[in-house]
Tab-separated table of C-alpha atoms in Angstrom:
chain	number	residue	atom	x	y	z
C	1418	MET	CA	7.218	-26.917	-4.791
C	1419	LYS	CA	5.755	-23.989	-3.428
C	1420	ALA	CA	3.217	-22.769	-1.311
C	1421	ARG	CA	1.187	-19.664	-0.736
C	1422	LEU	CA	-0.110	-18.228	2.491
C	1423	ALA	CA	-2.669	-15.721	3.283
C	1424	ARG	CA	-3.488	-14.651	6.651
C	1425	ARG	CA	-5.867	-11.621	7.572
C	1426	VAL	CA	-5.804	-8.448	9.717
C	1427	HIS	CA	-8.431	-5.951	10.594
C	1428	PHE	CA	-7.729	-1.887	11.161
C	1429	SER	CA	-10.528	0.944	10.593
C	1430	SER	CA	-9.743	4.506	9.367
C	1431	GLY	CA	-10.915	8.031	7.821
C	1432	HIS	CA	-10.219	9.388	4.590
C	1433	ARG	CA	-11.359	11.780	2.454
C	1434	TYR	CA	-11.290	11.522	-1.482
C	1435	PHE	CA	-10.576	15.533	-2.142
C	1436	ASN	CA	-7.932	16.608	-4.988
C	1437	PRO	CA	-6.842	20.141	-3.596
C	1438	GLU	CA	-5.823	21.078	-7.016
C	1439	PHE	CA	-10.075	20.959	-7.911
C	1440	SER	CA	-12.907	23.194	-6.932
C	1441	GLU	CA	-15.233	21.940	-4.182
C	1442	GLU	CA	-17.716	21.677	-7.693
C	1443	LYS	CA	-14.936	19.263	-9.482
C	1444	ASN	CA	-13.881	17.169	-6.527
C	1445	ARG	CA	-18.357	16.168	-5.945
C	1446	GLU	CA	-17.927	15.535	-9.845
C	1447	ILE	CA	-14.533	13.454	-10.007
C	1448	PHE	CA	-15.688	11.553	-6.602
C	1449	GLY	CA	-19.590	11.760	-6.395
C	1450	SER	CA	-20.981	9.567	-3.311
C	1451	CYS	CA	-17.332	8.812	-1.958
C	1452	TYR	CA	-16.823	12.746	-1.478
C	1453	SER	CA	-17.554	14.494	1.146
C	1454	PRO	CA	-16.465	17.613	2.876
C	1455	TYR	CA	-15.245	15.937	6.079
C	1456	GLY	CA	-14.701	12.695	5.054
C	1457	HIS	CA	-15.976	9.348	6.301
C	1458	GLY	CA	-14.826	6.021	7.676
C	1459	HIS	CA	-14.331	2.155	6.890
C	1460	ASN	CA	-13.620	-0.709	8.658
C	1461	TYR	CA	-10.704	-2.372	6.220
C	1462	ILE	CA	-9.886	-5.877	5.955
C	1463	LEU	CA	-5.831	-6.483	4.630
C	1464	GLU	CA	-5.362	-10.012	3.457
C	1465	ALA	CA	-1.355	-10.556	2.889
C	1466	TYR	CA	-0.350	-13.494	0.429
C	1467	PHE	CA	2.793	-15.204	1.083
C	1468	GLU	CA	4.692	-17.075	-1.121
C	1469	GLY	CA	7.398	-19.670	-0.604
C	1470	PRO	CA	8.663	-23.111	0.138
C	1471	VAL	CA	7.670	-25.217	3.484
C	1472	ASP	CA	10.232	-25.576	5.074
C	1473	PRO	CA	11.196	-28.899	5.962
C	1474	GLN	CA	12.262	-28.723	9.905
C	1475	THR	CA	8.695	-26.975	10.822
C	1476	GLY	CA	6.393	-27.191	7.998
C	1477	MET	CA	5.438	-24.235	7.287
C	1478	VAL	CA	5.931	-20.952	4.762
C	1479	VAL	CA	6.272	-18.404	7.532
C	1480	ASN	CA	6.014	-18.602	11.002
C	1481	LEU	CA	2.585	-17.091	11.356
C	1482	ARG	CA	3.489	-15.010	14.444
C	1483	ASP	CA	6.014	-13.396	12.668
C	1484	VAL	CA	3.386	-12.398	10.619
C	1485	ASP	CA	0.947	-10.993	12.387
C	1486	GLN	CA	3.655	-8.996	14.476
C	1487	LEU	CA	4.549	-7.588	10.832
C	1488	LEU	CA	0.698	-6.897	9.632
C	1489	LYS	CA	0.038	-5.450	13.028
C	1490	GLU	CA	3.471	-3.078	12.302
C	1491	VAL	CA	1.869	-1.909	9.569
C	1492	THR	CA	-1.186	-1.469	10.017
C	1493	ASP	CA	-1.091	-0.066	13.699
C	1494	PRO	CA	-0.365	3.728	12.321
C	1495	LEU	CA	-3.429	3.492	10.235
C	1496	ASP	CA	-5.887	2.245	12.466
C	1497	HIS	CA	-8.210	4.780	14.397
C	1498	HIS	CA	-6.771	7.355	12.403
C	1499	HIS	CA	-7.527	9.815	9.372
C	1500	LEU	CA	-5.755	8.975	6.773
C	1501	ASN	CA	-5.271	12.345	5.274
C	1502	PHE	CA	-3.941	14.186	8.422
C	1503	ASP	CA	-2.309	11.827	10.412
C	1504	ILE	CA	-0.435	9.445	7.761
C	1505	ASP	CA	2.702	11.169	5.909
C	1506	GLU	CA	1.988	9.582	2.808
C	1507	PHE	CA	-1.532	10.759	1.970
C	1508	LYS	CA	-0.741	14.347	2.673
C	1509	ASN	CA	-0.343	15.182	-0.836
C	1510	LYS	CA	-1.732	12.011	-2.684
C	1511	ILE	CA	-5.387	10.765	-2.152
C	1512	PRO	CA	-6.120	7.722	0.142
C	1513	THR	CA	-8.129	5.957	-2.597
C	1514	THR	CA	-8.477	1.966	-1.542
C	1515	GLU	CA	-5.442	1.918	-4.554
C	1516	ASN	CA	-3.122	4.308	-3.075
C	1517	ILE	CA	-3.728	2.242	0.474
C	1518	ALA	CA	-2.988	-0.993	-1.360
C	1519	LEU	CA	-0.191	0.079	-2.868
C	1520	TYR	CA	1.339	1.376	0.178
C	1521	LEU	CA	0.930	-1.459	2.445
C	1522	TYR	CA	2.662	-3.415	-0.012
C	1523	ARG	CA	5.269	-1.422	-0.424
C	1524	GLU	CA	5.440	-1.216	3.684
C	1525	ILE	CA	4.699	-4.925	3.812
C	1526	GLN	CA	8.094	-5.645	1.206
C	1527	ALA	CA	10.319	-3.243	3.127
C	1528	LYS	CA	9.857	-5.139	6.792
C	1529	MET	CA	10.444	-8.737	4.946
C	1530	LYS	CA	13.925	-7.679	2.887
C	1531	ASP	CA	15.929	-10.132	5.420
C	1532	GLN	CA	13.346	-12.892	4.726
C	1533	ASP	CA	14.663	-14.156	1.590
C	1534	ALA	CA	12.884	-17.299	1.315
C	1535	ILE	CA	9.157	-16.139	1.206
C	1536	SER	CA	8.185	-13.083	-0.926
C	1537	LEU	CA	5.089	-11.619	-0.946
C	1538	TYR	CA	2.790	-12.328	-3.731
C	1539	LYS	CA	-0.003	-10.230	-3.218
C	1540	VAL	CA	-1.753	-7.865	-1.146
C	1541	ARG	CA	-5.515	-7.542	-0.829
C	1542	LEU	CA	-7.590	-4.621	0.676
C	1543	PHE	CA	-11.130	-4.798	1.220
C	1544	GLU	CA	-13.302	-1.527	1.630
C	1545	GLY	CA	-16.457	-2.796	3.342
C	1546	ASP	CA	-17.967	-5.764	2.035
C	1547	ASP	CA	-17.832	-5.492	-1.558
C	1548	LEU	CA	-15.423	-3.600	-2.963
C	1549	TRP	CA	-11.716	-4.928	-2.858
C	1550	VAL	CA	-8.491	-4.000	-4.300
C	1551	ASP	CA	-5.290	-6.318	-5.210
C	1552	VAL	CA	-2.131	-5.050	-5.363
C	1553	GLY	CA	0.884	-7.694	-6.997
C	1554	PHE	CA	2.946	-8.650	-9.351
C	1555	ASP	CA	2.571	-8.046	-12.803
C	1556	ARG	CA	1.166	-12.064	-13.491
C	1557	GLU	CA	-2.116	-13.566	-12.637
C	1558	MET	CA	-3.608	-13.334	-9.289
C	1559	ASP	CA	-6.539	-15.310	-9.448
C	1560	CYS	CA	-6.249	-16.771	-5.784
L	569	MET	CA	3.268	-4.249	-10.566
L	570	LYS	CA	-0.452	-5.097	-10.924
L	571	ILE	CA	-3.726	-3.084	-10.024
L	572	LEU	CA	-6.953	-5.031	-9.762
L	573	LEU	CA	-10.837	-3.751	-8.207
L	574	GLY	CA	-13.170	-5.658	-7.418
L	575	LYS	CA	-16.965	-5.397	-6.282
L	576	LYS	CA	-19.644	-7.318	-5.760
L	577	TYR	CA	-23.177	-6.732	-6.225
L	578	TYR	CA	-26.304	-9.371	-5.857
L	579	PHE	CA	-29.191	-9.822	-8.046
L	580	SER	CA	-32.163	-12.607	-7.612
L	581	ALA	CA	-33.769	-14.536	-10.505
L	582	LEU	CA	-35.569	-17.603	-11.657
L	583	HIS	CA	-33.921	-20.419	-14.212
L	584	GLU	CA	-34.984	-23.875	-15.351
L	585	LEU	CA	-32.101	-25.758	-17.035
L	586	PRO	CA	-33.016	-28.247	-20.250
L	587	ALA	CA	-33.185	-31.706	-19.619
L	588	GLU	CA	-30.150	-32.915	-20.969
L	589	CYS	CA	-28.281	-30.621	-18.345
L	590	LYS	CA	-29.951	-31.052	-15.078
L	591	MET	CA	-28.757	-33.778	-12.421
L	592	THR	CA	-31.697	-34.246	-10.873
L	593	ASP	CA	-35.457	-33.746	-11.854
L	594	ILE	CA	-35.581	-29.938	-10.624
L	595	LYS	CA	-37.528	-28.362	-12.123
L	596	MET	CA	-38.007	-24.027	-12.268
L	597	HIS	CA	-36.133	-22.597	-9.350
L	598	GLY	CA	-34.210	-19.744	-8.509
L	599	HIS	CA	-31.174	-18.557	-7.073
L	600	ASP	CA	-29.404	-15.016	-5.071
L	601	TYR	CA	-26.679	-14.499	-7.929
L	602	GLU	CA	-23.490	-13.118	-6.183
L	603	LEU	CA	-21.687	-11.650	-9.535
L	604	GLU	CA	-18.223	-10.640	-8.803
L	605	VAL	CA	-17.015	-7.424	-11.514
L	606	VAL	CA	-12.943	-7.195	-11.478
L	607	ILE	CA	-11.429	-4.420	-13.657
L	608	THR	CA	-7.558	-3.357	-13.992
L	609	GLY	CA	-5.669	-0.386	-15.470
L	610	PRO	CA	-3.732	2.379	-14.665
L	611	ILE	CA	-4.332	4.709	-11.618
L	612	GLU	CA	-5.646	7.807	-13.110
L	613	ALA	CA	-3.657	10.685	-12.379
L	614	HIS	CA	-6.854	13.415	-11.650
L	615	SER	CA	-8.576	10.705	-9.561
L	616	GLN	CA	-5.755	8.271	-8.241
L	617	TRP	CA	-8.121	5.880	-8.878
L	618	ILE	CA	-8.317	3.082	-11.390
L	619	PHE	CA	-11.673	3.440	-12.056
L	620	SER	CA	-15.091	5.640	-10.638
L	621	ARG	CA	-17.015	3.577	-7.668
L	622	ASP	CA	-20.334	5.367	-9.282
L	623	LEU	CA	-19.982	5.039	-12.768
L	624	LEU	CA	-19.155	1.277	-12.236
L	625	ASP	CA	-22.679	1.193	-9.905
L	626	GLU	CA	-24.478	2.846	-12.572
L	627	ILE	CA	-23.102	0.728	-15.465
L	628	VAL	CA	-23.608	-2.421	-13.731
L	629	GLU	CA	-27.017	-1.390	-12.293
L	630	ARG	CA	-28.218	-0.100	-15.804
L	631	LYS	CA	-26.907	-3.023	-17.926
L	632	ILE	CA	-27.283	-5.983	-15.211
L	633	LEU	CA	-28.950	-5.703	-12.008
L	634	ARG	CA	-32.125	-4.465	-13.126
L	635	PRO	CA	-32.815	-6.386	-16.644
L	636	LEU	CA	-32.053	-9.549	-14.184
L	637	ASN	CA	-32.790	-8.761	-10.598
L	638	ARG	CA	-36.457	-10.586	-10.116
L	639	THR	CA	-36.463	-12.055	-13.615
L	640	PHE	CA	-37.024	-15.380	-15.085
L	641	LEU	CA	-33.617	-15.851	-17.030
L	642	ASN	CA	-34.786	-18.222	-19.729
L	643	ARG	CA	-37.241	-15.245	-21.159
L	644	ILE	CA	-33.549	-13.579	-21.684
L	645	PHE	CA	-31.124	-15.647	-22.611
L	646	ALA	CA	-31.183	-19.000	-24.335
L	647	LYS	CA	-28.921	-20.842	-21.733
L	648	THR	CA	-29.099	-20.325	-18.433
L	649	SER	CA	-26.144	-22.354	-16.277
L	650	GLY	CA	-24.053	-20.850	-14.305
L	651	GLU	CA	-21.281	-20.788	-17.020
L	652	ALA	CA	-23.770	-19.326	-19.630
L	653	LEU	CA	-25.069	-16.665	-17.363
L	654	CYS	CA	-21.024	-15.490	-16.339
L	655	HIS	CA	-20.181	-15.572	-20.357
L	656	GLU	CA	-23.050	-13.464	-20.915
L	657	ILE	CA	-22.596	-10.942	-18.260
L	658	TYR	CA	-19.170	-10.852	-19.144
L	659	LYS	CA	-19.594	-9.767	-23.233
L	660	ILE	CA	-22.749	-7.008	-22.286
L	661	LEU	CA	-20.113	-5.423	-19.783
L	662	ARG	CA	-17.433	-5.798	-22.458
L	663	ASP	CA	-19.563	-3.753	-24.797
L	664	ASP	CA	-19.204	-1.379	-22.339
L	665	PRO	CA	-17.660	1.933	-24.270
L	666	ASP	CA	-16.319	2.951	-20.391
L	667	LEU	CA	-15.655	-0.533	-18.853
L	668	GLY	CA	-15.100	-2.839	-21.314
L	669	PRO	CA	-11.367	-1.601	-22.106
L	670	ARG	CA	-10.753	-2.321	-18.312
L	671	LEU	CA	-12.483	-5.302	-17.557
L	672	HIS	CA	-10.611	-7.969	-16.162
L	673	ARG	CA	-13.166	-10.510	-15.359
L	674	VAL	CA	-16.176	-11.599	-14.379
L	675	SER	CA	-16.927	-14.456	-11.703
L	676	LEU	CA	-20.768	-15.250	-10.673
L	677	GLN	CA	-21.690	-17.459	-7.589
L	678	GLU	CA	-24.543	-19.280	-8.537
L	679	THR	CA	-24.337	-20.965	-5.031
L	680	LEU	CA	-22.290	-22.128	-2.311
L	681	LYS	CA	-20.740	-24.825	-4.339
L	682	ASN	CA	-20.518	-23.249	-7.540
L	683	ARG	CA	-18.541	-19.832	-8.890
L	684	PHE	CA	-17.965	-19.352	-12.571
L	685	THR	CA	-15.357	-16.988	-13.745
L	686	THR	CA	-15.219	-15.598	-17.784
L	687	ALA	CA	-12.433	-13.643	-18.398
């Protein structure tokens, strides 16, 4: 039997919805209220869901201390930065919530390769209180 | 890899359940409903998101929030239980030509004790 564990981390970043291949008018038309000349910021919440067997010796799926360390390493570079200017991933890619969630999913997974017993089930990235994006395996993600 | 995008909306409305559905003798009453609309699909190449936030807001505002907010739901729908409302909202959004093909699920929280999902 497997168990699933979710852990949260907060970070705040600036971003701009802007495609350099488009004119200002076209950017304004496509991104609507998300568009602004300099961008804007959000308080993001990242939830990472890990899945695996409960270790019979510790009673844990994964040590929360390790999870917190991993999530800090992944989000620290983004915290209090402008994603378009400061993060290589987003110098040629628009930092939409979808792209940030995909980036965080890949970053977490890359740091997990030695921990075979657990897997990353999904990440949920909240942009503010009312909008979120889930990225995960191609199966139902209803938790 | 699967990507879902969810957005929460709120509306308040009045309803009354038929006698056979009532657990108590509660009469006409209202709720602050929390509606969660979840969509899926590929990331669009030009915008790099799966759906326009403004278009999603506009559709939900026009088709759900404006018609239902501050109304007596029994004058709009034959059944107004949480599950029936959730189902009706899902059907309305599924029939929208832009949103329908991308709709993944709809959840409706009626109170902190109950939440309904149609997918």
